Phi, psi and omega in degrees: 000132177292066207284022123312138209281175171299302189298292148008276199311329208250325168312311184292330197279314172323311175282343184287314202281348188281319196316296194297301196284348178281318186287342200257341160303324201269001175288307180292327177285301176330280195307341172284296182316331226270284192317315190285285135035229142311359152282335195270336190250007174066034201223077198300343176284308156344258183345290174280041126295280158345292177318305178313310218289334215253347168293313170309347178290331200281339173273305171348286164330296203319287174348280192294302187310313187303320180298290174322309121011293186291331187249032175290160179269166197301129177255179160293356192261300188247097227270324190257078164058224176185040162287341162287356169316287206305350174277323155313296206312332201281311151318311201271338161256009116300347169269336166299311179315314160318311199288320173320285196338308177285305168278001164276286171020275187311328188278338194279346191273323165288001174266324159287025172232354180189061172331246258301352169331306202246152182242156199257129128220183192281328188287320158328297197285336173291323145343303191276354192285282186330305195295306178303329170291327175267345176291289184284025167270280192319269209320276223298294199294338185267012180263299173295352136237034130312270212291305170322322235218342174062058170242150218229319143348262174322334193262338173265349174264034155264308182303320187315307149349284127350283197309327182267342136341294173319297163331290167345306178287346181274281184354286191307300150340303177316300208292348158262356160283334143329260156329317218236009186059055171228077202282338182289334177329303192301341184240352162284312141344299203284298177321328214252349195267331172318283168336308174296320175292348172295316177312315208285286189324314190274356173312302193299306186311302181313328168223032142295310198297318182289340169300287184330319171272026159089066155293155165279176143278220190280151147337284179300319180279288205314306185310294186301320160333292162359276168320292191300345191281326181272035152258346196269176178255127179126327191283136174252288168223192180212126158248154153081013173296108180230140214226154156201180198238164176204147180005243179263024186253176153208137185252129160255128186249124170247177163238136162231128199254122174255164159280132188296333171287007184259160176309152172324293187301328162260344163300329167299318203290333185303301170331306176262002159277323167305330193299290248254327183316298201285345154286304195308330222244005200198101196309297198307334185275133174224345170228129179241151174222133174241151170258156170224131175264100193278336185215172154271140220237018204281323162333316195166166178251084173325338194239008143002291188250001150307133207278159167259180199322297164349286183295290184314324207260343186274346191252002186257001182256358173268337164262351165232076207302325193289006181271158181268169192289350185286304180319307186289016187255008181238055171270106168253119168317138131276083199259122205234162165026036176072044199191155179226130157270120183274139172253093186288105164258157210222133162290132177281038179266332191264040178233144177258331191203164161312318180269348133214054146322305191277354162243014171275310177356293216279341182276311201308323190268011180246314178307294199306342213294330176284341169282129168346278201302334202273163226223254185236170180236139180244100178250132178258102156308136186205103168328000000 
């Protein structure tokens, strides 16, 4: 079950698109200036400057469709959400940033066969000025909700964002190396601004793909999980604790060990007290499933091979012909260490004295004694 709320949900998408559609106005004004510009100034780096700049409208869709998507609420088809969209997409923009990475790369090796590409003027160089000052405003507000919203999406159309700064910065280099009659400038600029963007791109891929095969989370957030399970009252230990992320969510599966005598009703109420400590108390978690546990079962499971109820309650009315069948229905099992302890409760009405409750015990538990599986018998009088 998706315990992100709807509202929440419809929220998070609202921020996202305000993000995306603010950075994609300022793509389109760059990319118009960038192009016009440079046509006018001769300036083929402007211009794929420019080009870049107006491509970034196209990782934009990309956003929005992924944000919108991801954040549908949970169905039967898809029981945990569609927070994996947005995690393909986060792939897919890292494989563009390699691909930017590479084609500045490929543009710097042709400029350095052929400076005169680019020509100085002041409306070129205040251009790439203008782009670098506004490129890195967008990538810091779309970085600074990123982090708000724990979207790993948003945070690669930041780098993207950057990557086109970058560019920028080339330019701007190209075009003071220029100026100052140093023209190789623009492509040694340019490689190494590659290179950081190659960086960027395989980060992202790298540690999307593993959200896709279920990574945990960080260490230190599993530990503070930990912590928090063993705060609650009641909890004896924890195993089998396991975590993984979707987009900007994460879900957790425990195991928990209670004392093996409490009730059903109260190992759930312990259970859903860890469920709800750990939302409130673990921003990234919105869905927990907890197991309860009377021992630990993380090695292996002792009681495996133990008969269930149906068999256990047909053979004990076979060995204690003298009970009536309504009595023996009122049994509680324990099946603890590979072994089941029983709990009889018996009305004192069919008891004459005290001494013999006690030697009815001892036979019920001398009958049973040829069964394997049973561990003791526990008889209760009940008025």
């Amino acid at each position: 079950m998706n315990l992100l709320s709807e509202p929440s949900s419809r929220q998070r998408y609202r921020e996202v698109r305000k993000v995306t559609v603010i950075g994609s106005v300022v793509d389109f004004v760059l990319g118009v200036a960038k192009i016009v510009t440079g046509w006018f100034a001769n300036s083929q780096a402007l211009i794929a400057d420019g080009i870049h700049s107006l491509s970034d409208l196209l990782t934009g869709f990309i956003v929005l469709y992924a944000a919108k998507h991801s954040h549908k609420s949970a169905d039967e088809i898809h029981p945990y959400g569609y927070g994996r969209i947005e995690t393909l997409a986060t792939v897919s923009f890292g494989v563009v940033l390699i691909s930017v990475a590479i084609g500045i790369a490929y543009e710097a090796v042709k400029r350095l066969n052929d400076p005169a590409a680019l020509d100085f003027t002041t409306m070129a160089l205040l251009i790439a000025s203008l782009s670098v000052i506004s490129k890195e405003w967008v990538y810091r507000y779309t970085m600074s909700a990123a982090q708000r919203l724990r979207s790993d999406l948003l945070m690669a159309s930041a780098w993207h964002s950057r990557s086109d700064a970058f560019s920028s910065i080339v330019v701007l280099i190209g075009i003071s190396g220029v100026m100052f009659g140093y023209p190789y400038w623009d492509a040694v600029a340019a490689v190494a601004v590659a290179a950081m963007i190659a960086k960027i791109g395989s980060g992202l891929v790298r540690s999307s793909t593993l959200e896709l095969i279920d990574v945990a989370l960080d260490p230190g957030k599993v530990s503070a999980i930990r912590q928090h399970i063993h705060a609650v009252k009641g909890v004896r230990s924890v195993h089998t604790l396991r975590t993984r992320k979707s987009a900007g969510s994460a879900f957790v599966d425990v195991h928990i060990q209670v004392d093996p005598r409490l009730s059903v009703s109260e190992g759930h109420q312990i259970g859903d007290s860890v469920r709800r400590l750990l939302l409130q108390q673990v921003d990234e978690v919105t869905d927990v499933t907890v197991h309860i546990d009377p021992e630990n079962d993380e090695s292996g499971s002792p009681c495996r091979n133990l008969p269930l109820r149906e068999q256990v309650i047909t053979e004990l009315k076979q060995h204690w012909p003298q009970l009536p069948a309504s009595a023996i229905e009122a049994v509680t099992l324990h099946y603890l260490s590979g072994a089941i302890d029983v709990e009889l409760d018996l009305p004192v009405e069919i008891l004459q004295s005290i001494d013999e409750a006690k030697q009815l015990v001892r036979q019920l538990r001398q009958a049973v004694s040829i069964l394997p599986y049973i561990n003791t018998v526990h008889v209760r009088f009940k008025v």
